[in-house]
Amino acid sequence: MRSTRFTDIRRFDTIDSTNRYLLDEARAGAPEGVVAVADHQEAGRGRLGRRWEAPPGTNLLVSVLLRPRLPAASRHLASTAVALAASDAVARCAGSAPGIKWPNDLLGRDGRKLAGVLAEADPGDTPDGSDGPVVVGIGINVGWPAVEADLPPELAGTATSVLLDTGVAVDRQELLAGLLAALDPRVDALATPGGRTALSSELRDRCVTVGARVRVVLPAESFEGIATDVTTEGHLVVDTGRGRRSVVAGDVVHVRPAG
Ligand code: BTN
């Protein structure tokens, strides 16, 4: 395989959170491209302050440290790059490409969540919100849940795994290698306007949210409409019937199918 910027791969049997680890490394000056991967996280972080749980040795729990040169408005594309690379890697290993539910989830063939992405940055490093380090972590449900009965009640009907979704028992190391190989050129793409346009267009093509009627929940309000597009910055465009609104990933609490 051609070499990538991801040569420094730090493996942990158990850690609190690979995102937390790389944020600390970033503060200490670690360069772009450091990867942290764990067999088990004791305090895995999900969106909205939730926990991200998986039994030891079952799923891919990995974070990458990026130092992308990006306008502040386009920062979401760093997460997009990881989501697209993960979708490619799952397709390569299991034969089926997960769709992307804007802003961050990978979905299995039946629409259940297969993976989640969490980007974290230290605001102190990026006073104007641009450049600066960003840690992008992804949890891909590879072998767990293996059967429906594995899921705790709160995840039943909403979560799946590569194994459950495709029947393929994917090797986590192979999946990681595929993810990093697919991510490397996309990190290059973050640095140029043309590259960012290409990334946003890939997102638009794979985004299962575009075309759907959605309810957008923001901290102070919510509204409904048809998701019609993804902008070149990676924002979701929603036609409310009274006009179009552009939704920024960092502001959103939920985007849900509207009944
Ligand atoms: C979500 O809530 O959908 C995002 C989940 C992100 C989980 C991953 S697992 C590896 C990395 N380390 C963490 O603590 N969280 C992310």
PDB file of C-alpha atoms and ligand atoms in Angstrom:
ATOM      1  CA  MET A   1       0.000   0.000   0.000  1.00  0.00           C
ATOM      2  CA  ARG A   2       1.245   3.532  -0.768  1.00  0.00           C
ATOM      3  CA  SER A   3       2.418   5.359   2.312  1.00  0.00           C
ATOM      4  CA  THR A   4       0.218   7.991   3.893  1.00  0.00           C
ATOM      5  CA  ARG A   5       0.626  10.742   6.496  1.00  0.00           C
ATOM      6  CA  PHE A   6      -0.762   8.226   9.064  1.00  0.00           C
ATOM      7  CA  THR A   7       2.451   6.425  10.023  1.00  0.00           C
ATOM      8  CA  ASP A   8       2.361   7.088  13.784  1.00  0.00           C
ATOM      9  CA  ILE A   9      -0.364   4.692  14.932  1.00  0.00           C
ATOM     10  CA  ARG A  10      -0.666   4.385  18.729  1.00  0.00           C
ATOM     11  CA  ARG A  11      -2.533   1.295  19.891  1.00  0.00           C
ATOM     12  CA  PHE A  12      -4.181   0.930  23.296  1.00  0.00           C
ATOM     13  CA  ASP A  13      -5.735  -2.142  24.911  1.00  0.00           C
ATOM     14  CA  THR A  14      -7.761   0.182  27.139  1.00  0.00           C
ATOM     15  CA  ILE A  15      -7.974   3.964  27.286  1.00  0.00           C
ATOM     16  CA  ASP A  16     -10.570   6.434  28.499  1.00  0.00           C
ATOM     17  CA  SER A  17     -11.097   8.032  25.086  1.00  0.00           C
ATOM     18  CA  THR A  18      -8.933   8.162  21.960  1.00  0.00           C
ATOM     19  CA  ASN A  19     -10.319  11.663  21.251  1.00  0.00           C
ATOM     20  CA  ARG A  20      -9.267  12.881  24.704  1.00  0.00           C
ATOM     21  CA  TYR A  21      -5.814  11.357  24.226  1.00  0.00           C
ATOM     22  CA  LEU A  22      -5.195  13.077  20.881  1.00  0.00           C
ATOM     23  CA  LEU A  23      -6.553  16.436  22.084  1.00  0.00           C
ATOM     24  CA  ASP A  24      -3.906  16.317  24.836  1.00  0.00           C
ATOM     25  CA  GLU A  25      -1.257  15.271  22.307  1.00  0.00           C
ATOM     26  CA  ALA A  26      -2.301  18.150  20.035  1.00  0.00           C
ATOM     27  CA  ARG A  27      -1.909  20.603  22.920  1.00  0.00           C
ATOM     28  CA  ALA A  28       1.564  19.190  23.510  1.00  0.00           C
ATOM     29  CA  GLY A  29       2.447  19.873  19.851  1.00  0.00           C
ATOM     30  CA  ALA A  30       1.955  16.486  18.176  1.00  0.00           C
ATOM     31  CA  PRO A  31       1.943  16.771  14.381  1.00  0.00           C
ATOM     32  CA  GLU A  32      -0.861  16.057  11.949  1.00  0.00           C
ATOM     33  CA  GLY A  33      -1.339  12.379  11.203  1.00  0.00           C
ATOM     34  CA  VAL A  34      -1.046  10.807  14.651  1.00  0.00           C
ATOM     35  CA  VAL A  35      -3.629   8.038  15.044  1.00  0.00           C
ATOM     36  CA  ALA A  36      -4.959   6.534  18.291  1.00  0.00           C
ATOM     37  CA  VAL A  37      -6.827   3.232  18.178  1.00  0.00           C
ATOM     38  CA  ALA A  38      -8.206   1.311  21.133  1.00  0.00           C
ATOM     39  CA  ASP A  39      -9.601  -2.134  21.777  1.00  0.00           C
ATOM     40  CA  HIS A  40     -11.695  -0.652  24.545  1.00  0.00           C
ATOM     41  CA  GLN A  41     -12.672   2.821  25.779  1.00  0.00           C
ATOM     42  CA  GLU A  42     -13.747   3.340  29.381  1.00  0.00           C
ATOM     43  CA  ALA A  43     -15.151   6.820  28.704  1.00  0.00           C
ATOM     44  CA  GLY A  44     -15.780   6.876  24.952  1.00  0.00           C
ATOM     45  CA  ARG A  45     -17.277  10.186  23.924  1.00  0.00           C
ATOM     46  CA  GLY A  46     -20.290  10.586  21.652  1.00  0.00           C
ATOM     47  CA  ARG A  47     -22.089  13.676  20.389  1.00  0.00           C
ATOM     48  CA  LEU A  48     -24.054  15.872  22.782  1.00  0.00           C
ATOM     49  CA  GLY A  49     -22.088  14.677  25.792  1.00  0.00           C
ATOM     50  CA  ARG A  50     -23.298  11.087  25.376  1.00  0.00           C
ATOM     51  CA  ARG A  51     -21.156   8.011  26.033  1.00  0.00           C
ATOM     52  CA  TRP A  52     -20.004   5.795  23.155  1.00  0.00           C
ATOM     53  CA  GLU A  53     -20.004   2.193  24.338  1.00  0.00           C
ATOM     54  CA  ALA A  54     -18.760  -1.051  22.817  1.00  0.00           C
ATOM     55  CA  PRO A  55     -17.592  -4.312  24.407  1.00  0.00           C
ATOM     56  CA  PRO A  56     -13.777  -4.797  24.330  1.00  0.00           C
ATOM     57  CA  GLY A  57     -12.282  -6.115  21.100  1.00  0.00           C
ATOM     58  CA  THR A  58     -15.391  -5.848  18.950  1.00  0.00           C
ATOM     59  CA  ASN A  59     -15.507  -2.524  17.110  1.00  0.00           C
ATOM     60  CA  LEU A  60     -13.157   0.009  15.520  1.00  0.00           C
ATOM     61  CA  LEU A  61     -12.549   2.927  17.896  1.00  0.00           C
ATOM     62  CA  VAL A  62     -10.104   5.337  16.301  1.00  0.00           C
ATOM     63  CA  SER A  63      -9.179   9.016  16.270  1.00  0.00           C
ATOM     64  CA  VAL A  64      -6.923  11.007  13.961  1.00  0.00           C
ATOM     65  CA  LEU A  65      -5.173  14.296  14.625  1.00  0.00           C
ATOM     66  CA  LEU A  66      -5.516  16.748  11.742  1.00  0.00           C
ATOM     67  CA  ARG A  67      -4.171  20.267  11.332  1.00  0.00           C
ATOM     68  CA  PRO A  68      -6.169  21.281   8.270  1.00  0.00           C
ATOM     69  CA  ARG A  69      -5.830  24.728   6.748  1.00  0.00           C
ATOM     70  CA  LEU A  70      -9.508  25.493   6.450  1.00  0.00           C
ATOM     71  CA  PRO A  71     -11.769  28.534   6.594  1.00  0.00           C
ATOM     72  CA  ALA A  72     -13.798  28.425   9.822  1.00  0.00           C
ATOM     73  CA  ALA A  73     -17.062  27.981   7.896  1.00  0.00           C
ATOM     74  CA  SER A  74     -15.765  24.786   6.285  1.00  0.00           C
ATOM     75  CA  ARG A  75     -14.517  23.012   9.426  1.00  0.00           C
ATOM     76  CA  HIS A  76     -17.251  20.389   9.181  1.00  0.00           C
ATOM     77  CA  LEU A  77     -15.531  19.030   6.070  1.00  0.00           C
ATOM     78  CA  ALA A  78     -12.838  17.481   8.308  1.00  0.00           C
ATOM     79  CA  SER A  79     -15.538  15.187   9.763  1.00  0.00           C
ATOM     80  CA  THR A  80     -16.937  14.670   6.276  1.00  0.00           C
ATOM     81  CA  ALA A  81     -13.533  13.469   5.061  1.00  0.00           C
ATOM     82  CA  VAL A  82     -13.479  10.819   7.810  1.00  0.00           C
ATOM     83  CA  ALA A  83     -17.092   9.746   7.205  1.00  0.00           C
ATOM     84  CA  LEU A  84     -16.477   9.360   3.454  1.00  0.00           C
ATOM     85  CA  ALA A  85     -13.252   7.437   4.038  1.00  0.00           C
ATOM     86  CA  ALA A  86     -15.016   5.132   6.509  1.00  0.00           C
ATOM     87  CA  SER A  87     -17.833   4.500   4.041  1.00  0.00           C
ATOM     88  CA  ASP A  88     -15.245   3.588   1.375  1.00  0.00           C
ATOM     89  CA  ALA A  89     -13.417   1.286   3.788  1.00  0.00           C
ATOM     90  CA  VAL A  90     -16.600  -0.550   4.834  1.00  0.00           C
ATOM     91  CA  ALA A  91     -17.550  -0.932   1.156  1.00  0.00           C
ATOM     92  CA  ARG A  92     -14.133  -2.380   0.383  1.00  0.00           C
ATOM     93  CA  CYS A  93     -14.166  -4.829   3.303  1.00  0.00           C
ATOM     94  CA  ALA A  94     -17.849  -5.806   3.384  1.00  0.00           C
ATOM     95  CA  GLY A  95     -19.123  -5.048  -0.124  1.00  0.00           C
ATOM     96  CA  SER A  96     -21.757  -2.472   0.838  1.00  0.00           C
ATOM     97  CA  ALA A  97     -21.180   1.293   1.159  1.00  0.00           C
ATOM     98  CA  PRO A  98     -22.974   2.886   4.136  1.00  0.00           C
ATOM     99  CA  GLY A  99     -24.924   6.032   3.389  1.00  0.00           C
ATOM    100  CA  ILE A 100     -24.234   9.180   5.386  1.00  0.00           C
ATOM    101  CA  LYS A 101     -26.938  10.741   7.522  1.00  0.00           C
ATOM    102  CA  TRP A 102     -26.034  14.407   7.810  1.00  0.00           C
ATOM    103  CA  PRO A 103     -24.051  15.533   9.677  1.00  0.00           C
ATOM    104  CA  ASN A 104     -22.102  12.557  10.989  1.00  0.00           C
ATOM    105  CA  ASP A 105     -23.657   9.116  11.007  1.00  0.00           C
ATOM    106  CA  LEU A 106     -22.998   6.143   8.745  1.00  0.00           C
ATOM    107  CA  LEU A 107     -26.065   4.035   8.172  1.00  0.00           C
ATOM    108  CA  GLY A 108     -26.507   0.377   7.320  1.00  0.00           C
ATOM    109  CA  ARG A 109     -28.717  -0.881   4.533  1.00  0.00           C
ATOM    110  CA  ASP A 110     -31.804  -0.866   6.757  1.00  0.00           C
ATOM    111  CA  GLY A 111     -31.171   2.726   7.890  1.00  0.00           C
ATOM    112  CA  ARG A 112     -29.816   1.882  11.332  1.00  0.00           C
ATOM    113  CA  LYS A 113     -26.690   3.588  12.641  1.00  0.00           C
ATOM    114  CA  LEU A 114     -23.438   1.764  11.891  1.00  0.00           C
ATOM    115  CA  ALA A 115     -20.917   4.423  12.904  1.00  0.00           C
ATOM    116  CA  GLY A 116     -20.669   7.886  14.436  1.00  0.00           C
ATOM    117  CA  VAL A 117     -18.109  10.649  14.003  1.00  0.00           C
ATOM    118  CA  LEU A 118     -17.098  13.152  16.667  1.00  0.00           C
ATOM    119  CA  ALA A 119     -14.805  16.079  15.815  1.00  0.00           C
ATOM    120  CA  GLU A 120     -13.334  17.996  18.733  1.00  0.00           C
ATOM    121  CA  ALA A 121     -11.069  21.036  18.796  1.00  0.00           C
ATOM    122  CA  ASP A 122      -9.560  23.105  21.521  1.00  0.00           C
ATOM    123  CA  PRO A 123     -11.108  26.575  21.114  1.00  0.00           C
ATOM    124  CA  GLY A 124      -7.984  28.120  22.604  1.00  0.00           C
ATOM    125  CA  ASP A 125      -5.998  26.868  19.635  1.00  0.00           C
ATOM    126  CA  THR A 126      -8.238  28.473  17.054  1.00  0.00           C
ATOM    127  CA  PRO A 127      -9.351  31.916  18.222  1.00  0.00           C
ATOM    128  CA  ASP A 128     -11.022  32.664  14.868  1.00  0.00           C
ATOM    129  CA  GLY A 129     -12.253  29.088  14.401  1.00  0.00           C
ATOM    130  CA  SER A 130      -9.955  28.382  11.453  1.00  0.00           C
ATOM    131  CA  ASP A 131      -6.783  26.322  11.023  1.00  0.00           C
ATOM    132  CA  GLY A 132      -5.668  24.843  14.351  1.00  0.00           C
ATOM    133  CA  PRO A 133      -5.779  21.162  15.280  1.00  0.00           C
ATOM    134  CA  VAL A 134      -8.921  19.079  15.127  1.00  0.00           C
ATOM    135  CA  VAL A 135      -9.297  15.548  16.432  1.00  0.00           C
ATOM    136  CA  VAL A 136     -11.783  13.465  14.483  1.00  0.00           C
ATOM    137  CA  GLY A 137     -12.863  10.230  16.131  1.00  0.00           C
ATOM    138  CA  ILE A 138     -15.013   7.520  14.663  1.00  0.00           C
ATOM    139  CA  GLY A 139     -16.609   4.492  16.229  1.00  0.00           C
ATOM    140  CA  ILE A 140     -17.533   1.863  13.637  1.00  0.00           C
ATOM    141  CA  ASN A 141     -19.680  -1.009  14.863  1.00  0.00           C
ATOM    142  CA  VAL A 142     -17.787  -3.859  13.249  1.00  0.00           C
ATOM    143  CA  GLY A 143     -18.615  -7.067  15.126  1.00  0.00           C
ATOM    144  CA  TRP A 144     -20.925  -5.758  17.833  1.00  0.00           C
ATOM    145  CA  PRO A 145     -23.875  -6.023  17.950  1.00  0.00           C
ATOM    146  CA  ALA A 146     -23.455  -9.520  16.505  1.00  0.00           C
ATOM    147  CA  VAL A 147     -27.141 -10.339  16.989  1.00  0.00           C
ATOM    148  CA  GLU A 148     -30.155  -8.160  17.746  1.00  0.00           C
ATOM    149  CA  ALA A 149     -30.265  -9.455  21.311  1.00  0.00           C
ATOM    150  CA  ASP A 150     -26.850  -7.849  22.001  1.00  0.00           C
ATOM    151  CA  LEU A 151     -28.358  -4.377  21.867  1.00  0.00           C
ATOM    152  CA  PRO A 152     -29.417  -2.657  25.071  1.00  0.00           C
ATOM    153  CA  PRO A 153     -33.082  -1.553  24.979  1.00  0.00           C
ATOM    154  CA  GLU A 154     -32.203   2.096  24.304  1.00  0.00           C
ATOM    155  CA  LEU A 155     -30.356   1.144  21.078  1.00  0.00           C
ATOM    156  CA  ALA A 156     -32.705  -1.583  19.839  1.00  0.00           C
ATOM    157  CA  GLY A 157     -34.048  -0.651  16.423  1.00  0.00           C
ATOM    158  CA  THR A 158     -31.599   2.219  15.932  1.00  0.00           C
ATOM    159  CA  ALA A 159     -28.101   0.638  15.906  1.00  0.00           C
ATOM    160  CA  THR A 160     -26.496  -2.064  13.822  1.00  0.00           C
ATOM    161  CA  SER A 161     -23.025  -3.353  12.919  1.00  0.00           C
ATOM    162  CA  VAL A 162     -21.179  -4.292   9.762  1.00  0.00           C
ATOM    163  CA  LEU A 163     -21.623  -7.940  10.783  1.00  0.00           C
ATOM    164  CA  LEU A 164     -25.338  -7.621  11.428  1.00  0.00           C
ATOM    165  CA  ASP A 165     -25.925  -5.467   8.349  1.00  0.00           C
ATOM    166  CA  THR A 166     -23.908  -7.413   5.770  1.00  0.00           C
ATOM    167  CA  GLY A 167     -23.143 -10.798   7.341  1.00  0.00           C
ATOM    168  CA  VAL A 168     -19.435 -10.184   6.747  1.00  0.00           C
ATOM    169  CA  ALA A 169     -16.980 -10.619   9.660  1.00  0.00           C
ATOM    170  CA  VAL A 170     -14.579  -7.795   8.855  1.00  0.00           C
ATOM    171  CA  ASP A 171     -11.046  -7.683  10.240  1.00  0.00           C
ATOM    172  CA  ARG A 172     -10.665  -4.450  12.223  1.00  0.00           C
ATOM    173  CA  GLN A 173      -7.035  -3.931  11.189  1.00  0.00           C
ATOM    174  CA  GLU A 174      -7.942  -4.271   7.537  1.00  0.00           C
ATOM    175  CA  LEU A 175     -10.775  -1.811   8.020  1.00  0.00           C
ATOM    176  CA  LEU A 176      -8.440   0.666   9.744  1.00  0.00           C
ATOM    177  CA  ALA A 177      -5.866   0.385   6.949  1.00  0.00           C
ATOM    178  CA  GLY A 178      -8.601   0.978   4.364  1.00  0.00           C
ATOM    179  CA  LEU A 179      -9.943   3.972   6.292  1.00  0.00           C
ATOM    180  CA  LEU A 180      -6.540   5.660   6.585  1.00  0.00           C
ATOM    181  CA  ALA A 181      -5.706   5.017   2.914  1.00  0.00           C
ATOM    182  CA  ALA A 182      -9.035   6.537   1.844  1.00  0.00           C
ATOM    183  CA  LEU A 183      -8.671   9.457   4.254  1.00  0.00           C
ATOM    184  CA  ASP A 184      -5.179  10.595   3.239  1.00  0.00           C
ATOM    185  CA  PRO A 185      -6.080  12.147  -0.165  1.00  0.00           C
ATOM    186  CA  ARG A 186      -9.198  13.683   1.360  1.00  0.00           C
ATOM    187  CA  VAL A 187      -7.098  15.477   3.980  1.00  0.00           C
ATOM    188  CA  ASP A 188      -5.084  16.920   1.070  1.00  0.00           C
ATOM    189  CA  ALA A 189      -8.381  17.989  -0.475  1.00  0.00           C
ATOM    190  CA  LEU A 190      -9.351  19.996   2.625  1.00  0.00           C
ATOM    191  CA  ALA A 191      -6.599  22.505   1.863  1.00  0.00           C
ATOM    192  CA  THR A 192      -7.873  23.801  -1.497  1.00  0.00           C
ATOM    193  CA  PRO A 193     -11.179  25.324  -2.651  1.00  0.00           C
ATOM    194  CA  GLY A 194     -11.393  22.751  -5.464  1.00  0.00           C
ATOM    195  CA  GLY A 195     -10.720  19.919  -3.051  1.00  0.00           C
ATOM    196  CA  ARG A 196     -13.397  21.151  -0.661  1.00  0.00           C
ATOM    197  CA  THR A 197     -15.899  21.411  -3.515  1.00  0.00           C
ATOM    198  CA  ALA A 198     -15.107  17.804  -4.435  1.00  0.00           C
ATOM    199  CA  LEU A 199     -15.570  16.641  -0.825  1.00  0.00           C
ATOM    200  CA  SER A 200     -18.899  18.429  -0.463  1.00  0.00           C
ATOM    201  CA  SER A 201     -20.075  16.946  -3.729  1.00  0.00           C
ATOM    202  CA  GLU A 202     -19.137  13.441  -2.544  1.00  0.00           C
ATOM    203  CA  LEU A 203     -21.080  14.129   0.654  1.00  0.00           C
ATOM    204  CA  ARG A 204     -24.115  15.330  -1.366  1.00  0.00           C
ATOM    205  CA  ASP A 205     -24.025  12.133  -3.454  1.00  0.00           C
ATOM    206  CA  ARG A 206     -23.882   9.798  -0.432  1.00  0.00           C
ATOM    207  CA  CYS A 207     -26.045  11.788   1.944  1.00  0.00           C
ATOM    208  CA  VAL A 208     -29.290   9.943   2.609  1.00  0.00           C
ATOM    209  CA  THR A 209     -30.693  13.088   4.280  1.00  0.00           C
ATOM    210  CA  VAL A 210     -30.871  15.019   0.986  1.00  0.00           C
ATOM    211  CA  GLY A 211     -34.357  14.567  -0.447  1.00  0.00           C
ATOM    212  CA  ALA A 212     -35.911  13.669   2.916  1.00  0.00           C
ATOM    213  CA  ARG A 213     -38.395  15.651   4.982  1.00  0.00           C
ATOM    214  CA  VAL A 214     -36.586  16.497   8.209  1.00  0.00           C
ATOM    215  CA  ARG A 215     -37.097  18.146  11.553  1.00  0.00           C
ATOM    216  CA  VAL A 216     -34.052  20.232  12.492  1.00  0.00           C
ATOM    217  CA  VAL A 217     -33.547  20.765  16.218  1.00  0.00           C
ATOM    218  CA  LEU A 218     -31.286  23.671  17.186  1.00  0.00           C
ATOM    219  CA  PRO A 219     -30.561  24.714  20.777  1.00  0.00           C
ATOM    220  CA  ALA A 220     -33.150  27.496  20.739  1.00  0.00           C
ATOM    221  CA  GLU A 221     -35.643  26.487  18.029  1.00  0.00           C
ATOM    222  CA  SER A 222     -36.684  23.736  15.680  1.00  0.00           C
ATOM    223  CA  PHE A 223     -38.235  23.679  12.229  1.00  0.00           C
ATOM    224  CA  GLU A 224     -39.238  21.286   9.465  1.00  0.00           C
ATOM    225  CA  GLY A 225     -38.629  21.166   5.752  1.00  0.00           C
ATOM    226  CA  ILE A 226     -37.199  19.192   2.863  1.00  0.00           C
ATOM    227  CA  ALA A 227     -33.406  18.778   2.882  1.00  0.00           C
ATOM    228  CA  THR A 228     -32.499  19.838  -0.647  1.00  0.00           C
ATOM    229  CA  ASP A 229     -28.728  20.212  -0.806  1.00  0.00           C
ATOM    230  CA  VAL A 230     -25.330  20.291   0.885  1.00  0.00           C
ATOM    231  CA  THR A 231     -23.313  23.502   0.421  1.00  0.00           C
ATOM    232  CA  THR A 232     -19.630  23.561  -0.543  1.00  0.00           C
ATOM    233  CA  GLU A 233     -18.888  24.146   3.182  1.00  0.00           C
ATOM    234  CA  GLY A 234     -20.784  20.977   4.101  1.00  0.00           C
ATOM    235  CA  HIS A 235     -23.850  22.718   5.549  1.00  0.00           C
ATOM    236  CA  LEU A 236     -27.311  21.218   5.014  1.00  0.00           C
ATOM    237  CA  VAL A 237     -29.820  23.275   3.031  1.00  0.00           C
ATOM    238  CA  VAL A 238     -33.437  22.872   4.152  1.00  0.00           C
ATOM    239  CA  ASP A 239     -36.399  24.266   2.237  1.00  0.00           C
ATOM    240  CA  THR A 240     -38.995  25.171   4.864  1.00  0.00           C
ATOM    241  CA  GLY A 241     -41.646  26.177   2.337  1.00  0.00           C
ATOM    242  CA  ARG A 242     -41.108  29.823   3.341  1.00  0.00           C
ATOM    243  CA  GLY A 243     -37.498  29.942   2.241  1.00  0.00           C
ATOM    244  CA  ARG A 244     -34.260  28.031   2.406  1.00  0.00           C
ATOM    245  CA  ARG A 245     -32.188  27.728   5.556  1.00  0.00           C
ATOM    246  CA  SER A 246     -28.608  26.549   5.785  1.00  0.00           C
ATOM    247  CA  VAL A 247     -27.848  24.434   8.857  1.00  0.00           C
ATOM    248  CA  VAL A 248     -24.331  24.271  10.328  1.00  0.00           C
ATOM    249  CA  ALA A 249     -23.250  20.908  11.798  1.00  0.00           C
ATOM    250  CA  GLY A 250     -21.754  22.449  14.926  1.00  0.00           C
ATOM    251  CA  ASP A 251     -25.044  24.209  15.773  1.00  0.00           C
ATOM    252  CA  VAL A 252     -27.402  21.307  15.313  1.00  0.00           C
ATOM    253  CA  VAL A 253     -28.782  19.115  18.093  1.00  0.00           C
ATOM    254  CA  HIS A 254     -30.684  16.678  15.842  1.00  0.00           C
ATOM    255  CA  VAL A 255     -31.826  16.243  12.291  1.00  0.00           C
ATOM    256  CA  ARG A 256     -34.628  13.681  12.303  1.00  0.00           C
ATOM    257  CA  PRO A 257     -37.040  12.339   9.749  1.00  0.00           C
ATOM    258  CA  ALA A 258     -40.231  14.400   9.980  1.00  0.00           C
ATOM    259  CA  GLY A 259     -43.508  12.505  10.043  1.00  0.00           C
TER     260      GLY A 259
HETATM  261  C1  BTN B   1     -21.586   9.879  17.894  1.00  0.00           C
HETATM  262  O1  BTN B   1     -22.123  10.189  18.960  1.00  0.00           O
HETATM  263  O2  BTN B   1     -22.246   9.474  16.927  1.00  0.00           O
HETATM  264  C2  BTN B   1     -20.091  10.006  17.746  1.00  0.00           C
HETATM  265  C3  BTN B   1     -19.380   8.825  18.350  1.00  0.00           C
HETATM  266  C4  BTN B   1     -17.863   8.892  18.211  1.00  0.00           C
HETATM  267  C5  BTN B   1     -17.183   7.736  18.921  1.00  0.00           C
HETATM  268  C6  BTN B   1     -15.704   7.672  18.646  1.00  0.00           C
HETATM  269  S1  BTN B   1     -14.990   6.150  19.176  1.00  0.00           S
HETATM  270  C7  BTN B   1     -13.376   6.784  18.912  1.00  0.00           C
HETATM  271  C8  BTN B   1     -13.397   8.234  19.331  1.00  0.00           C
HETATM  272  N1  BTN B   1     -13.078   8.383  20.729  1.00  0.00           N
HETATM  273  C9  BTN B   1     -14.103   8.835  21.439  1.00  0.00           C
HETATM  274  O3  BTN B   1     -14.094   9.030  22.673  1.00  0.00           O
HETATM  275  N2  BTN B   1     -15.160   9.034  20.638  1.00  0.00           N
HETATM  276  C10 BTN B   1     -14.837   8.756  19.257  1.00  0.00           C
END
